[in-house]
Amino acid sequence: MAFESLTDRLAGVFKKLRGHGKLTEADIKAAMREVRMALLEADVNYKVAKDFCAKVSERAMGQEVMESLTPAQQVVKIVNEELVALMGGEEAEKLIVKNKGQTIIMLCGLQGNGKTTHAAKLAKYFIKQGRRPMLVACDIYRPAAIDQLQVAKKALAHAKDYGNDIIILDTAGRLQIDEVLMQELVQIKEAVPVDETLLVVDAMAGQDAVNVAKTFNETVGVDGIILTKTDGDTRGGAALSVLAVTGKPIKFQGTGEKLDDLEVFHPS
Protein backbone atom coordinates (compact mmCIF):
# COMPACT_ATOMS: atom_id res chain seq x y z
CA MET A 1 0.00 0.00 0.00
CA ALA A 2 0.98 3.63 -0.48
CA PHE A 3 3.23 5.09 2.24
CA GLU A 4 4.35 1.70 3.56
CA SER A 5 8.09 2.29 3.13
CA LEU A 6 7.78 5.94 4.20
CA THR A 7 6.01 4.83 7.38
CA ASP A 8 8.80 2.37 8.15
CA ARG A 9 11.54 4.97 7.56
CA LEU A 10 9.84 7.61 9.72
CA ALA A 11 9.27 5.05 12.49
CA GLY A 12 13.04 4.38 12.47
CA VAL A 13 13.84 8.12 12.76
CA PHE A 14 11.42 8.53 15.68
CA LYS A 15 12.81 5.47 17.45
CA LYS A 16 16.27 7.06 17.41
CA LEU A 17 14.86 10.33 18.76
CA ARG A 18 13.14 8.55 21.64
CA GLY A 19 16.49 7.13 22.67
CA HIS A 20 17.86 10.63 23.33
CA GLY A 21 15.68 11.86 26.23
CA LYS A 22 16.32 15.62 26.06
CA LEU A 23 16.84 16.86 22.51
CA THR A 24 19.47 19.29 21.24
CA GLU A 25 19.30 21.34 18.05
CA ALA A 26 21.85 18.95 16.56
CA ASP A 27 19.52 15.98 17.31
CA ILE A 28 16.63 17.69 15.57
CA LYS A 29 18.75 18.70 12.56
CA ALA A 30 20.02 15.12 12.17
CA ALA A 31 16.46 13.76 12.44
CA MET A 32 15.19 16.26 9.85
CA ARG A 33 17.96 15.25 7.43
CA GLU A 34 16.74 11.66 7.71
CA VAL A 35 13.11 12.71 7.33
CA ARG A 36 14.01 14.65 4.16
CA MET A 37 15.85 11.61 2.75
CA ALA A 38 12.86 9.39 3.58
CA LEU A 39 10.51 11.78 1.75
CA LEU A 40 12.77 11.99 -1.30
CA GLU A 41 13.10 8.20 -1.44
CA ALA A 42 9.29 7.99 -1.29
CA ASP A 43 9.29 10.13 -4.47
CA VAL A 44 8.14 13.35 -2.85
CA ASN A 45 8.96 16.42 -4.94
CA TYR A 46 12.30 17.98 -3.83
CA LYS A 47 10.90 21.45 -3.07
CA VAL A 48 7.92 19.98 -1.20
CA ALA A 49 10.26 17.84 0.97
CA LYS A 50 12.56 20.81 1.65
CA ASP A 51 9.71 23.17 2.63
CA PHE A 52 8.11 20.49 4.80
CA CYS A 53 11.33 19.85 6.76
CA ALA A 54 11.91 23.60 7.21
CA LYS A 55 8.42 23.98 8.75
CA VAL A 56 8.87 21.00 11.06
CA SER A 57 12.37 22.15 12.12
CA GLU A 58 11.12 25.62 12.97
CA ARG A 59 8.37 24.22 15.18
CA ALA A 60 10.58 21.47 16.65
CA MET A 61 13.19 23.98 17.83
CA GLY A 62 10.57 26.04 19.64
CA GLN A 63 9.83 26.05 23.37
CA GLU A 64 7.06 23.42 23.27
CA VAL A 65 9.62 20.77 22.28
CA MET A 66 12.91 21.88 23.85
CA GLU A 67 11.39 22.34 27.30
CA SER A 68 9.02 19.39 27.11
CA LEU A 69 9.31 16.31 29.33
CA THR A 70 8.62 14.16 26.24
CA PRO A 71 10.43 16.03 23.42
CA ALA A 72 10.53 13.08 20.99
CA GLN A 73 6.75 12.64 21.30
CA GLN A 74 6.30 16.34 20.57
CA VAL A 75 8.40 16.06 17.40
CA VAL A 76 6.32 13.05 16.24
CA LYS A 77 3.16 15.09 16.88
CA ILE A 78 4.50 18.03 14.84
CA VAL A 79 5.53 15.78 11.92
CA ASN A 80 2.07 14.19 11.95
CA GLU A 81 0.28 17.56 12.02
CA GLU A 82 2.41 18.96 9.20
CA LEU A 83 1.90 15.82 7.08
CA VAL A 84 -1.87 16.11 7.50
CA ALA A 85 -1.67 19.82 6.56
CA LEU A 86 0.42 18.90 3.50
CA MET A 87 -2.27 16.42 2.44
CA GLY A 88 -5.04 18.99 2.75
CA GLY A 89 -5.96 19.41 6.41
CA GLU A 90 -8.10 17.43 8.84
CA GLU A 91 -11.27 17.19 6.77
CA ALA A 92 -11.81 15.26 3.56
CA GLU A 93 -12.67 17.57 0.62
CA LYS A 94 -16.09 16.49 -0.67
CA LEU A 95 -17.35 16.79 -4.23
CA ILE A 96 -19.78 19.64 -4.76
CA VAL A 97 -22.99 17.90 -5.80
CA LYS A 98 -26.24 19.81 -6.36
CA ASN A 99 -29.41 18.67 -4.63
CA LYS A 100 -31.53 19.83 -7.58
CA GLY A 101 -30.78 19.70 -11.29
CA GLN A 102 -27.71 18.17 -12.89
CA THR A 103 -24.18 17.96 -11.55
CA ILE A 104 -21.60 17.62 -14.31
CA ILE A 105 -18.27 16.00 -13.45
CA MET A 106 -15.49 15.94 -16.04
CA LEU A 107 -12.67 13.43 -15.66
CA CYS A 108 -9.39 14.19 -17.40
CA GLY A 109 -5.88 12.78 -17.38
CA LEU A 110 -3.36 10.82 -19.39
CA GLN A 111 -4.08 7.49 -21.05
CA GLY A 112 -3.64 4.46 -18.82
CA ASN A 113 -4.06 6.28 -15.52
CA GLY A 114 -7.50 4.76 -14.89
CA LYS A 115 -9.94 7.43 -16.14
CA THR A 116 -12.59 5.08 -17.54
CA THR A 117 -12.33 2.62 -14.64
CA HIS A 118 -12.72 5.43 -12.14
CA ALA A 119 -15.60 6.98 -14.07
CA ALA A 120 -17.39 3.65 -13.49
CA LYS A 121 -16.33 3.54 -9.83
CA LEU A 122 -17.61 7.09 -9.35
CA ALA A 123 -20.94 6.11 -10.94
CA LYS A 124 -21.25 3.17 -8.51
CA TYR A 125 -20.37 5.51 -5.61
CA PHE A 126 -23.28 7.80 -6.57
CA ILE A 127 -25.72 4.91 -7.16
CA LYS A 128 -25.12 3.85 -3.52
CA GLN A 129 -26.17 7.38 -2.51
CA GLY A 130 -29.45 7.02 -4.37
CA ARG A 131 -28.42 9.21 -7.32
CA ARG A 132 -28.91 8.46 -11.03
CA PRO A 133 -25.54 8.89 -12.71
CA MET A 134 -24.94 8.72 -16.44
CA LEU A 135 -21.53 7.85 -17.87
CA VAL A 136 -20.60 9.66 -21.05
CA ALA A 137 -17.77 8.26 -23.20
CA CYS A 138 -16.52 11.40 -24.96
CA ASP A 139 -13.47 9.72 -26.40
CA ILE A 140 -14.79 8.51 -29.78
CA TYR A 141 -11.54 8.37 -31.72
CA ARG A 142 -8.45 10.54 -31.72
CA PRO A 143 -8.14 13.41 -32.44
CA ALA A 144 -11.84 14.08 -31.91
CA ALA A 145 -12.42 17.59 -30.62
CA ILE A 146 -15.67 18.19 -32.54
CA ASP A 147 -17.06 14.74 -31.72
CA GLN A 148 -16.24 15.09 -28.01
CA LEU A 149 -18.16 18.38 -27.90
CA GLN A 150 -21.18 16.91 -29.72
CA VAL A 151 -21.24 13.87 -27.45
CA ALA A 152 -21.06 16.04 -24.33
CA LYS A 153 -23.89 18.31 -25.52
CA LYS A 154 -26.12 15.40 -26.62
CA ALA A 155 -25.50 13.66 -23.31
CA LEU A 156 -26.81 16.65 -21.33
CA ALA A 157 -30.04 16.69 -23.34
CA HIS A 158 -30.41 12.91 -22.94
CA ALA A 159 -29.79 13.15 -19.17
CA LYS A 160 -32.50 15.83 -18.80
CA ASP A 161 -35.01 13.67 -20.67
CA TYR A 162 -34.23 10.56 -18.61
CA GLY A 163 -33.81 12.14 -15.17
CA ASN A 164 -30.07 11.55 -14.71
CA ASP A 165 -28.87 13.98 -12.05
CA ILE A 166 -25.11 13.20 -12.22
CA ILE A 167 -23.29 13.30 -15.52
CA ILE A 168 -19.73 11.91 -15.61
CA LEU A 169 -17.78 12.91 -18.72
CA ASP A 170 -14.96 10.46 -19.48
CA THR A 171 -12.74 12.49 -21.81
CA ALA A 172 -9.98 11.54 -24.26
CA GLY A 173 -6.49 10.85 -22.98
CA ARG A 174 -3.03 10.83 -24.50
CA LEU A 175 0.13 8.96 -23.63
CA GLN A 176 1.66 12.35 -22.87
CA ILE A 177 0.51 15.94 -22.60
CA ASP A 178 -0.03 17.68 -25.93
CA GLU A 179 -1.57 20.93 -27.11
CA VAL A 180 -4.45 19.28 -29.03
CA LEU A 181 -5.66 17.33 -26.01
CA MET A 182 -5.55 20.39 -23.76
CA GLN A 183 -7.49 22.47 -26.29
CA GLU A 184 -10.19 19.78 -26.57
CA LEU A 185 -10.67 19.77 -22.81
CA VAL A 186 -10.80 23.57 -22.63
CA GLN A 187 -13.47 23.57 -25.39
CA ILE A 188 -15.61 21.02 -23.55
CA LYS A 189 -15.52 23.23 -20.46
CA GLU A 190 -16.50 26.25 -22.54
CA ALA A 191 -19.43 24.39 -24.15
CA VAL A 192 -20.74 22.48 -21.12
CA PRO A 193 -21.32 23.87 -17.59
CA VAL A 194 -18.89 21.54 -15.78
CA ASP A 195 -19.26 21.67 -11.96
CA GLU A 196 -16.23 19.57 -11.00
CA THR A 197 -13.12 18.83 -13.05
CA LEU A 198 -11.29 15.86 -11.58
CA LEU A 199 -7.80 14.93 -12.70
CA VAL A 200 -7.08 11.20 -12.59
CA VAL A 201 -3.47 10.61 -11.50
CA ASP A 202 -1.56 7.35 -11.16
CA ALA A 203 0.01 7.13 -7.68
CA MET A 204 2.83 5.04 -9.16
CA ALA A 205 3.85 7.72 -11.66
CA GLY A 206 6.01 9.55 -9.10
CA GLN A 207 7.40 12.90 -10.21
CA ASP A 208 5.69 12.59 -13.61
CA ALA A 209 2.36 12.72 -11.80
CA VAL A 210 3.35 16.06 -10.27
CA ASN A 211 4.30 17.57 -13.65
CA VAL A 212 1.09 16.26 -15.27
CA ALA A 213 -1.06 17.67 -12.45
CA LYS A 214 0.65 21.05 -12.68
CA THR A 215 0.13 21.31 -16.46
CA PHE A 216 -3.51 20.15 -16.42
CA ASN A 217 -4.31 22.57 -13.60
CA GLU A 218 -2.66 25.54 -15.32
CA THR A 219 -4.24 24.83 -18.72
CA VAL A 220 -7.63 23.22 -18.12
CA GLY A 221 -8.27 24.09 -14.47
CA VAL A 222 -8.75 21.29 -11.96
CA ASP A 223 -10.99 21.16 -8.85
CA GLY A 224 -9.60 17.98 -7.35
CA ILE A 225 -7.63 14.78 -7.87
CA ILE A 226 -8.55 11.11 -8.02
CA LEU A 227 -5.41 9.19 -7.06
CA THR A 228 -5.46 5.71 -8.61
CA LYS A 229 -3.48 2.52 -7.91
CA THR A 230 -2.76 3.44 -4.28
CA ASP A 231 -2.80 -0.28 -3.53
CA GLY A 232 0.21 -0.90 -5.73
CA ASP A 233 2.83 1.65 -4.70
CA THR A 234 4.72 1.51 -1.42
CA ARG A 235 6.22 4.97 -1.88
CA GLY A 236 3.23 7.29 -2.19
CA GLY A 237 5.24 10.47 -2.72
CA ALA A 238 3.04 11.57 -5.63
CA ALA A 239 0.12 12.01 -3.23
CA LEU A 240 2.14 14.24 -0.94
CA SER A 241 3.46 16.31 -3.84
CA VAL A 242 0.40 16.76 -6.07
CA LEU A 243 -1.58 18.78 -3.54
CA ALA A 244 1.40 20.91 -2.53
CA VAL A 245 2.24 21.74 -6.16
CA THR A 246 -1.31 22.36 -7.50
CA GLY A 247 -3.10 23.51 -4.35
CA LYS A 248 -5.93 21.14 -5.34
CA PRO A 249 -7.18 18.46 -2.94
CA ILE A 250 -7.15 14.71 -3.48
CA LYS A 251 -10.86 13.89 -3.29
CA PHE A 252 -10.82 10.13 -3.95
CA GLN A 253 -8.35 7.28 -3.99
CA GLY A 254 -8.61 4.08 -6.00
CA THR A 255 -7.66 1.18 -3.75
CA GLY A 256 -8.05 -1.83 -6.06
CA GLU A 257 -9.50 -3.14 -9.30
CA LYS A 258 -13.10 -3.79 -8.27
CA LEU A 259 -15.92 -1.29 -8.85
CA ASP A 260 -16.29 -0.73 -5.11
CA ASP A 261 -12.59 0.04 -4.64
CA LEU A 262 -13.00 3.81 -4.40
CA GLU A 263 -12.67 5.73 -1.15
CA VAL A 264 -13.11 9.35 -0.17
CA PHE A 265 -9.58 10.58 0.59
CA HIS A 266 -9.04 11.48 4.26
CA PRO A 267 -5.75 13.39 4.76
CA SER A 268 -5.51 12.47 8.46
XYZ file of C-alpha atoms in Angstrom, residues 117-118 120-122 124-125 128 231 253-263:
20
model
C -12.328 2.618 -14.640
C -12.721 5.435 -12.138
C -17.386 3.648 -13.492
C -16.327 3.542 -9.827
C -17.611 7.088 -9.354
C -21.247 3.174 -8.514
C -20.373 5.509 -5.613
C -25.115 3.855 -3.524
C -2.802 -0.282 -3.527
C -8.353 7.277 -3.991
C -8.607 4.080 -6.000
C -7.659 1.175 -3.751
C -8.050 -1.833 -6.057
C -9.498 -3.145 -9.303
C -13.102 -3.788 -8.271
C -15.918 -1.286 -8.847
C -16.293 -0.734 -5.108
C -12.594 0.037 -4.639
C -13.002 3.808 -4.403
C -12.669 5.730 -1.153
